[in-house]
Amino acid sequence: MRSGHRLGHRLGRRFGWLWGAYGTSALGTWLAFGAFPLIAIQVLHAGPAEVAALSSVGTAVGAAVAVPLGPWVEFRRKRPVLIATDLVRFAALLTIPAAFALGVLTFLQLLLVSVVVAAADITFRAASGAYLKTLLPAEDLLVANARFESTAWTTTIIGPPLGGAAIGLLGPVATVVADAVSYLLSALGIRATGGHEPRPERREAARMRAGDLLDGWRYILADATLRPLFFNTALFNGLVMAASPLLAVLMLGRLGFAPWQYGLAFAAPSIGGLLGSRLARPLVTRFGQHQVLVVSGTLRAIWPVGLAFLGPGTGGLLLVMGVELGLIFCCGVFNPVYATYRLERTATDRVARTLSAWAVTTKASTALLTAVWGVLGGLLGPRTAIGLAGVLLLATPLLLPRRTAAPLSEPEPAPSRA
């Protein structure tokens, strides 16, 4: 407890506000988890194709919309951008309960809101990474990222059950209101961080060219360490997420699991994410950053193939929980180390563009692979498609960086904290 207290004091008040803002918006997101599909089905009587489009098309178009925002964010102060994207998400989400109350809600509005939220999510991630790098010295980045990771898993554990109860009592639109309010509170928290943020140089911003939109990808692909990590994370995340809808079909349909069992199978193992995120820093201290990155990145890939052997009853439920516990624990270790590694490898004046390009690619690859695996699930059956995703995931460790090369350019030193 004393050690934790010292770490909290050392990270400072400004980080405390940023951390609180992140936790608030993350909780709101998980409270509203699944609200859009439920609204589409229960309120608008949408079919399976429309529900699938709401997820995949909204994400893909949102990623495309976010492409020019990365270079734009690079040459702006990041705190105002964070506040603005929170307010954009607040306003966009609030249009849904407003339209519902007036009886004019349409599927097109749901789709447009999902596009706006996806684009704002990517922009927020790019700006928040750049802001964090100026807010804290390099030696504190792993501690900060581990705290974000543990908060993410905590909200994953408590958010969906609370959201499910709220949906049962008040309907799915109520959780959208809660999600919208969480972004407003997040904006207020980020505003409370205060302090002085220097304005980035505007040399390139004054004459932005079409080629500059690709600068984030060029920077990633030119770096011998970031390049394999980029492909690894895009493929890993895409394959894991692509198999998720098929697993829901298999569990809730053919195998006859109750909805509460399905929720329990994924909520309870999230405790592994808490444990993994707490161990990330001690493991890096003992074994080194690169070693922990490669080992945890390799171990997380071996678990999903076990889902192909899922059966009915208690044994099947325990199998899913065991696989998810192992996967989430390894991700809990990997994610903060990877996020810190990526920030340290990226020059300060390239962070927003690099993170934006990374998030756009991850979102787009997830949408594409989800659509492809939907087709494979229809042709081969959900179990075979899940197994195929698991087998391909076993090859993703080959894309992890085997060595740490020198950065393309040294990051600028972070300004001293107020």
XYZ file of N, CA, C and O in Angstrom, residues 94-262:
676
model
N -26.310 11.598 -27.357
C -27.526 12.167 -26.779
C -28.640 12.326 -27.818
O -29.818 12.426 -27.450
N -28.278 12.342 -29.111
C -29.323 12.441 -30.136
C -30.203 11.183 -30.176
O -31.350 11.250 -30.623
N -29.679 10.055 -29.703
C -30.461 8.807 -29.764
C -31.633 8.829 -28.785
O -32.784 8.613 -29.203
N -31.429 9.093 -27.483
C -32.594 9.182 -26.604
C -33.537 10.327 -26.974
O -34.748 10.213 -26.795
N -32.967 11.421 -27.511
C -33.819 12.526 -27.928
C -34.742 12.101 -29.073
O -35.957 12.359 -29.057
N -34.172 11.428 -30.076
C -34.980 10.961 -31.202
C -35.970 9.887 -30.770
O -37.103 9.833 -31.256
N -35.536 9.032 -29.846
C -36.428 7.986 -29.342
C -37.625 8.601 -28.620
O -38.778 8.167 -28.806
N -37.371 9.613 -27.812
C -38.459 10.268 -27.074
C -39.443 10.940 -28.018
O -40.655 10.991 -27.741
N -38.936 11.441 -29.156
C -39.804 12.118 -30.123
C -40.431 11.154 -31.116
O -41.240 11.566 -31.966
N -40.019 9.869 -31.050
C -40.580 8.876 -31.960
C -40.050 8.952 -33.381
O -40.719 8.493 -34.319
N -38.844 9.513 -33.567
C -38.296 9.676 -34.916
C -36.959 8.933 -35.093
O -36.230 9.190 -36.054
N -36.643 8.036 -34.169
C -35.372 7.315 -34.264
C -35.382 6.378 -35.470
O -36.356 5.652 -35.705
N -34.285 6.375 -36.240
C -34.167 5.510 -37.420
C -32.860 4.722 -37.362
O -31.933 5.068 -36.616
N -32.799 3.674 -38.183
C -31.575 2.882 -38.263
C -30.430 3.715 -38.834
O -29.279 3.579 -38.412
N -30.727 4.595 -39.792
C -29.690 5.451 -40.374
C -29.055 6.327 -39.306
O -27.832 6.532 -39.310
N -29.855 6.834 -38.371
C -29.292 7.653 -37.292
C -28.358 6.828 -36.424
O -27.271 7.293 -36.051
N -28.750 5.600 -36.081
C -27.863 4.718 -35.310
C -26.536 4.525 -36.032
O -25.464 4.550 -35.422
N -26.615 4.301 -37.348
C -25.402 4.073 -38.136
C -24.517 5.314 -38.149
O -23.300 5.224 -37.971
N -25.118 6.490 -38.331
C -24.340 7.726 -38.369
C -23.689 8.008 -37.015
O -22.530 8.437 -36.950
N -24.424 7.763 -35.938
C -23.854 7.982 -34.602
C -22.693 7.028 -34.360
O -21.661 7.413 -33.796
N -22.820 5.776 -34.801
C -21.724 4.813 -34.625
C -20.490 5.244 -35.399
O -19.357 5.051 -34.940
N -20.676 5.864 -36.568
C -19.547 6.378 -37.359
C -18.863 7.527 -36.616
O -17.627 7.570 -36.490
N -19.660 8.476 -36.120
C -19.102 9.632 -35.406
C -18.343 9.186 -34.161
O -17.227 9.654 -33.884
N -18.938 8.261 -33.399
C -18.296 7.786 -32.170
C -17.002 7.040 -32.487
O -15.991 7.215 -31.794
N -17.003 6.216 -33.539
C -15.788 5.476 -33.919
C -14.670 6.435 -34.321
O -13.508 6.260 -33.922
N -14.996 7.461 -35.114
C -13.979 8.437 -35.529
C -13.456 9.216 -34.330
O -12.246 9.465 -34.209
N -14.356 9.595 -33.424
C -13.925 10.329 -32.229
C -13.084 9.450 -31.311
O -12.129 9.935 -30.690
N -13.415 8.157 -31.217
C -12.618 7.231 -30.409
C -11.169 7.186 -30.891
O -10.229 7.251 -30.093
N -10.997 7.050 -32.206
C -9.647 6.962 -32.766
C -8.884 8.258 -32.521
O -7.706 8.253 -32.134
N -9.544 9.374 -32.751
C -8.894 10.671 -32.542
C -8.513 10.861 -31.080
O -7.424 11.364 -30.760
N -9.398 10.466 -30.173
C -9.112 10.591 -28.745
C -7.900 9.747 -28.365
O -7.033 10.195 -27.609
N -7.828 8.510 -28.871
C -6.693 7.642 -28.538
C -5.379 8.251 -29.012
O -4.371 8.206 -28.302
N -5.384 8.787 -30.236
C -4.157 9.390 -30.763
C -3.729 10.582 -29.919
O -2.555 10.723 -29.552
N -4.685 11.452 -29.596
C -4.347 12.652 -28.818
C -3.962 12.297 -27.388
O -3.063 12.925 -26.809
N -4.623 11.281 -26.790
C -4.332 10.945 -25.391
C -2.934 10.365 -25.239
O -2.251 10.638 -24.249
N -2.488 9.565 -26.209
C -1.134 9.033 -26.143
C -0.091 10.136 -26.215
O 0.885 10.146 -25.459
N -0.316 11.087 -27.135
C 0.613 12.213 -27.250
C 0.591 13.080 -25.998
O 1.627 13.562 -25.530
N -0.597 13.282 -25.428
C -0.729 14.096 -24.218
C -0.039 13.429 -23.036
O 0.662 14.084 -22.254
N -0.212 12.117 -22.910
C 0.413 11.392 -21.800
C 1.932 11.492 -21.870
O 2.607 11.623 -20.848
N 2.468 11.461 -23.090
C 3.929 11.512 -23.236
C 4.493 12.866 -22.820
O 5.643 12.951 -22.379
N 3.695 13.929 -22.945
C 4.161 15.245 -22.485
C 3.840 15.466 -21.010
O 4.470 16.299 -20.359
N 2.890 14.715 -20.488
C 2.457 14.902 -19.102
C 3.410 14.246 -18.107
O 3.622 14.760 -17.008
N 3.987 13.103 -18.485
C 4.805 12.319 -17.561
C 6.193 12.081 -18.135
O 6.368 11.983 -19.353
N 7.193 11.932 -17.271
C 8.515 11.520 -17.746
C 8.486 10.077 -18.208
O 7.589 9.300 -17.840
N 9.469 9.688 -19.011
C 9.469 8.362 -19.631
C 9.420 7.230 -18.616
O 8.770 6.205 -18.847
N 10.060 7.406 -17.452
C 10.116 6.319 -16.472
C 8.763 6.045 -15.815
O 8.581 5.009 -15.167
N 7.802 6.967 -15.970
C 6.481 6.772 -15.369
C 5.444 6.248 -16.364
O 4.301 5.969 -15.973
N 5.800 6.115 -17.624
C 4.815 5.734 -18.633
C 4.267 4.333 -18.398
O 3.063 4.090 -18.572
N 5.112 3.386 -18.003
C 4.637 2.024 -17.777
C 3.674 1.968 -16.600
O 2.654 1.280 -16.645
N 3.978 2.707 -15.526
C 3.078 2.765 -14.375
C 1.716 3.314 -14.806
O 0.660 2.772 -14.449
N 1.740 4.382 -15.599
C 0.490 5.003 -16.043
C -0.307 4.056 -16.929
O -1.529 3.886 -16.755
N 0.367 3.419 -17.888
C -0.340 2.510 -18.792
C -0.880 1.293 -18.053
O -1.950 0.770 -18.395
N -0.160 0.812 -17.046
C -0.652 -0.307 -16.242
C -1.911 0.096 -15.477
O -2.839 -0.703 -15.319
N -1.968 1.336 -15.013
C -3.168 1.807 -14.309
C -4.349 1.914 -15.256
O -5.481 1.562 -14.903
N -4.106 2.406 -16.460
C -5.182 2.448 -17.445
C -5.685 1.036 -17.751
O -6.886 0.802 -17.885
N -4.758 0.109 -17.887
C -5.129 -1.282 -18.207
C -5.953 -1.896 -17.080
O -6.979 -2.547 -17.324
N -5.522 -1.717 -15.838
C -6.272 -2.287 -14.719
C -7.657 -1.649 -14.606
O -8.641 -2.327 -14.287
N -7.754 -0.359 -14.910
C -9.055 0.311 -14.905
C -9.958 -0.235 -15.992
O -11.158 -0.431 -15.781
N -9.371 -0.500 -17.162
C -10.159 -1.058 -18.265
C -10.768 -2.404 -17.881
O -11.952 -2.666 -18.143
N -9.975 -3.260 -17.233
C -10.496 -4.575 -16.855
C -11.480 -4.474 -15.700
O -12.439 -5.255 -15.621
N -11.271 -3.516 -14.794
C -12.231 -3.330 -13.701
C -13.596 -2.934 -14.241
O -14.638 -3.477 -13.836
N -13.614 -1.983 -15.168
C -14.892 -1.562 -15.752
C -15.503 -2.665 -16.600
O -16.731 -2.752 -16.726
N -14.652 -3.538 -17.180
C -15.171 -4.680 -17.931
C -15.913 -5.646 -17.017
O -16.911 -6.265 -17.415
N -15.423 -5.781 -15.781
C -16.054 -6.700 -14.831
C -17.386 -6.155 -14.332
O -18.396 -6.871 -14.300
N -17.410 -4.881 -13.964
C -18.606 -4.357 -13.306
C -19.588 -3.692 -14.269
O -20.790 -3.613 -13.971
N -19.113 -3.231 -15.429
C -19.974 -2.485 -16.334
C -21.101 -3.296 -16.961
O -22.283 -2.934 -16.835
N -20.799 -4.404 -17.678
C -21.872 -5.159 -18.337
C -22.964 -5.674 -17.396
O -24.149 -5.586 -17.755
N -22.631 -6.218 -16.207
C -23.733 -6.632 -15.325
C -24.630 -5.463 -14.905
O -25.861 -5.588 -14.896
N -24.019 -4.316 -14.569
C -24.824 -3.150 -14.217
C -25.640 -2.664 -15.413
O -26.818 -2.305 -15.282
N -24.996 -2.668 -16.585
C -25.703 -2.254 -17.791
C -26.842 -3.202 -18.130
O -27.924 -2.764 -18.543
N -26.607 -4.513 -17.942
C -27.672 -5.479 -18.188
C -28.855 -5.271 -17.278
O -30.023 -5.349 -17.703
N -28.574 -4.981 -16.005
C -29.664 -4.707 -15.059
C -30.413 -3.437 -15.454
O -31.645 -3.391 -15.396
N -29.671 -2.411 -15.873
C -30.312 -1.160 -16.283
C -31.169 -1.363 -17.529
O -32.270 -0.800 -17.638
N -30.661 -2.167 -18.465
C -31.439 -2.448 -19.678
C -32.724 -3.184 -19.318
O -33.805 -2.902 -19.849
N -32.612 -4.149 -18.382
C -33.801 -4.888 -17.966
C -34.836 -4.004 -17.295
O -36.043 -4.199 -17.482
N -34.379 -3.016 -16.523
C -35.312 -2.147 -15.796
C -35.800 -0.969 -16.629
O -36.984 -0.606 -16.578
N -34.884 -0.359 -17.398
C -35.196 0.907 -18.055
C -35.137 0.852 -19.578
O -35.547 1.811 -20.238
N -34.573 -0.238 -20.133
C -34.441 -0.332 -21.574
C -33.065 0.103 -22.047
O -32.340 0.812 -21.339
N -32.679 -0.291 -23.284
C -31.319 -0.011 -23.777
C -31.027 1.468 -23.982
O -29.874 1.897 -23.912
N -32.064 2.272 -24.238
C -31.824 3.703 -24.471
C -31.271 4.372 -23.214
O -30.462 5.296 -23.298
N -31.666 3.884 -22.042
C -31.186 4.482 -20.787
C -29.683 4.332 -20.639
O -29.009 5.238 -20.127
N -29.128 3.194 -21.080
C -27.681 3.008 -20.959
C -26.921 3.904 -21.941
O -25.780 4.276 -21.680
N -27.549 4.250 -23.057
C -26.926 5.202 -23.984
C -26.828 6.575 -23.325
O -25.842 7.293 -23.489
N -27.848 6.946 -22.563
C -27.795 8.208 -21.809
C -26.639 8.185 -20.814
O -25.875 9.156 -20.694
N -26.482 7.064 -20.112
C -25.385 6.933 -19.148
C -24.035 7.044 -19.851
O -23.108 7.695 -19.337
N -23.910 6.429 -21.021
C -22.669 6.503 -21.786
C -22.385 7.941 -22.202
O -21.254 8.436 -22.094
N -23.408 8.640 -22.669
C -23.232 10.039 -23.076
C -22.777 10.905 -21.904
O -21.838 11.701 -22.027
N -23.417 10.733 -20.765
C -23.054 11.519 -19.583
C -21.615 11.222 -19.149
O -20.886 12.112 -18.688
N -21.176 9.970 -19.315
C -19.800 9.620 -18.928
C -18.780 10.401 -19.752
O -17.720 10.774 -19.241
N -19.089 10.683 -21.022
C -18.172 11.469 -21.848
C -18.170 12.928 -21.418
O -17.129 13.606 -21.472
N -19.312 13.443 -20.976
C -19.349 14.808 -20.460
C -18.504 14.919 -19.190
O -17.712 15.860 -19.029
N -18.630 13.939 -18.299
C -17.821 13.946 -17.072
C -16.334 13.788 -17.396
O -15.481 14.389 -16.733
N -16.034 12.976 -18.408
C -14.641 12.818 -18.825
C -14.071 14.137 -19.324
O -12.941 14.517 -18.988
N -14.852 14.866 -20.110
C -14.396 16.167 -20.612
C -14.124 17.123 -19.458
O -13.122 17.856 -19.462
N -14.993 17.122 -18.459
C -14.787 17.987 -17.297
C -13.532 17.573 -16.522
O -12.785 18.429 -16.020
N -13.293 16.264 -16.402
C -12.097 15.787 -15.719
C -10.821 16.188 -16.435
O -9.842 16.610 -15.805
N -10.819 16.067 -17.765
C -9.631 16.448 -18.538
C -9.407 17.955 -18.454
O -8.266 18.430 -18.368
N -10.487 18.715 -18.450
C -10.347 20.165 -18.300
C -9.722 20.513 -16.951
O -8.941 21.465 -16.824
N -10.036 19.710 -15.929
C -9.519 19.977 -14.584
C -8.038 19.658 -14.445
O -7.421 20.040 -13.442
N -7.443 18.961 -15.433
C -6.011 18.661 -15.336
C -5.184 19.940 -15.307
O -4.140 19.997 -14.660
N -5.660 20.959 -16.030
C -4.974 22.253 -15.991
C -3.540 22.161 -16.497
O -3.162 21.267 -17.248
N -2.717 23.081 -16.049
C -1.316 23.101 -16.453
C -1.121 23.722 -17.822
O -2.077 23.994 -18.562
N 0.121 23.955 -18.154
C 0.465 24.559 -19.437
C 0.909 23.485 -20.411
O 1.749 22.647 -20.091
N 0.327 23.505 -21.593
C 0.738 22.586 -22.659
C 1.309 23.404 -23.805
O 0.606 24.242 -24.384
N 2.565 23.207 -24.153
C 3.141 24.011 -25.235
C 2.482 23.717 -26.572
O 2.064 22.590 -26.842
N 2.357 24.743 -27.404
C 1.766 24.561 -28.730
C 2.798 23.905 -29.653
O 3.936 24.386 -29.749
N 2.421 22.811 -30.343
C 3.377 22.163 -31.249
C 3.742 23.075 -32.418
O 3.004 24.001 -32.759
N 4.894 22.790 -33.005
C 5.321 23.530 -34.184
C 4.319 23.325 -35.309
O 3.801 22.239 -35.502
N 4.083 24.375 -36.097
C 3.082 24.318 -37.167
C 3.710 24.361 -38.546
O 3.080 24.759 -39.516
N 4.963 23.938 -38.647
C 5.643 24.039 -39.943
C 4.892 23.296 -41.031
O 4.701 23.796 -42.121
N 4.485 22.054 -40.730
C 3.842 21.237 -41.745
C 2.353 21.505 -41.828
O 1.736 21.286 -42.858
N 1.748 21.949 -40.739
C 0.303 22.118 -40.717
C -0.153 23.185 -41.708
O -1.254 23.133 -42.232
N 0.712 24.154 -41.962
C 0.305 25.251 -42.826
C 0.129 24.795 -44.266
O -0.560 25.440 -45.043
N 0.761 23.725 -44.679
C 0.657 23.264 -46.062
C 0.461 21.745 -46.078
O 1.258 20.998 -46.641
N -0.617 21.330 -45.457
C -0.927 19.912 -45.394
C -1.235 19.383 -46.787
O -2.075 19.935 -47.504
N -0.568 18.320 -47.191
C -0.777 17.715 -48.494
C -1.443 16.360 -48.326
O -1.475 15.795 -47.245
N -1.950 15.823 -49.441
C -2.623 14.524 -49.376
C -1.683 13.440 -48.869
O -2.084 12.547 -48.123
N -0.405 13.525 -49.269
C 0.559 12.518 -48.844
C 0.809 12.523 -47.352
O 1.204 11.510 -46.777
N 0.554 13.677 -46.701
C 0.778 13.766 -45.266
C -0.189 12.893 -44.471
O 0.081 12.550 -43.321
N -1.333 12.560 -45.078
C -2.297 11.699 -44.411
C -1.721 10.311 -44.158
O -2.150 9.598 -43.257
N -0.736 9.912 -44.967
C -0.123 8.589 -44.841
C 1.154 8.612 -44.015
O 1.822 7.586 -43.898
N 1.468 9.760 -43.435
C 2.752 9.897 -42.754
C 2.863 8.965 -41.549
O 3.942 8.440 -41.261
N 1.757 8.748 -40.831
C 1.789 7.830 -39.695
C 2.163 6.423 -40.112
O 2.977 5.756 -39.465
N 1.576 5.954 -41.206
C 1.905 4.611 -41.699
C 3.352 4.538 -42.194
O 4.028 3.546 -41.965
N 3.807 5.596 -42.866
C 5.199 5.598 -43.337
C 6.165 5.503 -42.166
O 7.178 4.794 -42.238
N 5.870 6.224 -41.099
C 6.752 6.206 -39.936
C 6.797 4.807 -39.319
O 7.863 4.308 -38.954
N 5.622 4.178 -39.182
C 5.562 2.825 -38.602
C 6.329 1.837 -39.465
O 7.147 1.046 -38.969
N 6.085 1.842 -40.762
C 6.677 0.842 -41.651
C 8.174 1.044 -41.833
O 8.884 0.098 -42.197
N 8.662 2.258 -41.564
C 10.099 2.509 -41.703
C 10.882 2.086 -40.470
O 12.105 2.003 -40.512
N 10.188 1.813 -39.354
C 10.861 1.445 -38.111
C 10.904 -0.075 -37.987
O 9.859 -0.748 -38.000
N 12.082 -0.622 -37.840
C 12.259 -2.076 -37.834
C 11.607 -2.754 -36.632
O 11.350 -3.963 -36.666
N 11.349 -2.019 -35.567
C 10.708 -2.589 -34.387
C 9.206 -2.355 -34.385
O 8.424 -3.252 -34.062
N 8.777 -1.148 -34.737
C 7.345 -0.856 -34.763
C 6.621 -1.635 -35.850
O 5.456 -2.033 -35.668
N 7.281 -1.863 -36.974
C 6.617 -2.519 -38.117
C 6.060 -3.897 -37.769
O 4.862 -4.149 -37.966
N 6.870 -4.836 -37.242
C 6.291 -6.143 -36.910
C 5.256 -6.071 -35.791
O 4.258 -6.796 -35.813
N 5.458 -5.172 -34.816
C 4.501 -5.025 -33.726
C 3.162 -4.505 -34.254
O 2.091 -4.931 -33.799
N 3.215 -3.635 -35.233
C 2.018 -3.090 -35.877
C 1.199 -4.202 -36.530
O -0.014 -4.325 -36.311
N 1.850 -5.039 -37.321
C 1.135 -6.134 -37.987
C 0.653 -7.172 -36.974
O -0.437 -7.744 -37.122
N 1.446 -7.412 -35.949
C 1.053 -8.385 -34.929
C -0.233 -7.964 -34.229
O -1.180 -8.763 -34.103
N -0.289 -6.718 -33.759
C -1.454 -6.278 -32.997
C -2.696 -6.159 -33.881
O -3.807 -6.496 -33.446
N -2.526 -5.703 -35.119
C -3.681 -5.581 -36.010
C -4.277 -6.953 -36.303
O -5.499 -7.145 -36.271
N -3.413 -7.945 -36.583
C -3.902 -9.285 -36.906
C -4.459 -9.985 -35.677
O -5.526 -10.619 -35.742
N -3.770 -9.872 -34.551
C -4.236 -10.531 -33.330
C -5.605 -9.988 -32.900
O -6.548 -10.748 -32.666
N -5.716 -8.667 -32.793
C -6.983 -8.076 -32.365
C -8.108 -8.399 -33.337
O -9.238 -8.699 -32.929
N -7.797 -8.348 -34.634
C -8.814 -8.623 -35.638
C -9.338 -10.041 -35.563
O -10.547 -10.282 -35.640
N -8.443 -11.023 -35.409
C -8.864 -12.422 -35.349
C -9.634 -12.729 -34.070
O -10.617 -13.481 -34.092
N -9.192 -12.171 -32.946
C -9.909 -12.407 -31.688
C -11.326 -11.847 -31.767
O -12.305 -12.508 -31.395
N -11.445 -10.619 -32.269
C -12.758 -9.996 -32.354
C -13.630 -10.642 -33.424
O -14.855 -10.718 -33.282
N -13.025 -11.128 -34.508
C -13.805 -11.767 -35.578
C -14.477 -13.044 -35.104
O -15.573 -13.394 -35.558
N -13.838 -13.757 -34.170
C -14.410 -15.003 -33.668
C -15.469 -14.786 -32.598
O -16.241 -15.709 -32.305
N -15.538 -13.591 -32.027
C -16.459 -13.341 -30.915
C -17.930 -13.522 -31.279
O -18.676 -14.184 -30.543
N -18.416 -12.955 -32.408
C -19.828 -13.182 -32.748
C -20.145 -14.656 -32.983
O -21.235 -15.123 -32.624
N -19.217 -15.393 -33.581
C -19.447 -16.813 -33.835
C -19.498 -17.596 -32.534
O -20.265 -18.561 -32.407
N -18.693 -17.190 -31.557
C -18.730 -17.851 -30.256
C -20.076 -17.605 -29.578
O -20.631 -18.505 -28.927
N -20.609 -16.394 -29.741
C -21.937 -16.099 -29.183
C -23.001 -16.962 -29.842
O -23.888 -17.503 -29.165
N -22.927 -17.118 -31.155
C -23.885 -17.966 -31.870
C -23.781 -19.413 -31.389
O -24.790 -20.083 -31.142
N -22.551 -19.891 -31.226
C -22.338 -21.268 -30.806
C -22.843 -21.504 -29.385
O -23.548 -22.490 -29.112
N -22.510 -20.599 -28.470
C -22.879 -20.791 -27.070
C -24.374 -20.591 -26.832
O -25.025 -21.395 -26.167
N -24.913 -19.501 -27.373
C -26.313 -19.161 -27.106
C -27.284 -19.923 -27.999
O -28.470 -20.023 -27.674
N -26.773 -20.446 -29.107
C -27.635 -21.178 -30.027
C -27.499 -22.680 -29.888
O -28.240 -23.332 -29.149
N -26.524 -23.239 -30.539
C -26.400 -24.699 -30.630
C -26.137 -25.377 -29.295
O -26.614 -26.486 -29.049
N -25.349 -24.744 -28.437
C -24.993 -25.383 -27.167
C -25.956 -25.043 -26.034
O -25.864 -25.647 -24.963
N -26.839 -24.098 -26.242
C -27.918 -23.837 -25.299
C -27.531 -23.185 -23.990
O -28.229 -23.362 -22.988
N -26.455 -22.409 -23.963
C -26.105 -21.693 -22.740
C -27.082 -20.540 -22.523
O -27.518 -19.886 -23.478
N -27.402 -20.272 -21.269
C -28.264 -19.146 -20.925
C -27.482 -17.842 -21.070
O -26.253 -17.831 -20.944
N -28.176 -16.727 -21.337
C -27.472 -15.438 -21.455
C -26.611 -15.097 -20.245
O -25.516 -14.548 -20.391
N -27.075 -15.432 -19.022
C -26.276 -15.103 -17.838
C -24.991 -15.932 -17.801
O -23.954 -15.458 -17.330
N -25.062 -17.183 -18.322
C -23.850 -18.008 -18.382
C -22.859 -17.431 -19.394
O -21.648 -17.424 -19.165
N -23.391 -16.967 -20.511
C -22.532 -16.347 -21.533
C -21.848 -15.106 -20.962
O -20.636 -14.907 -21.155
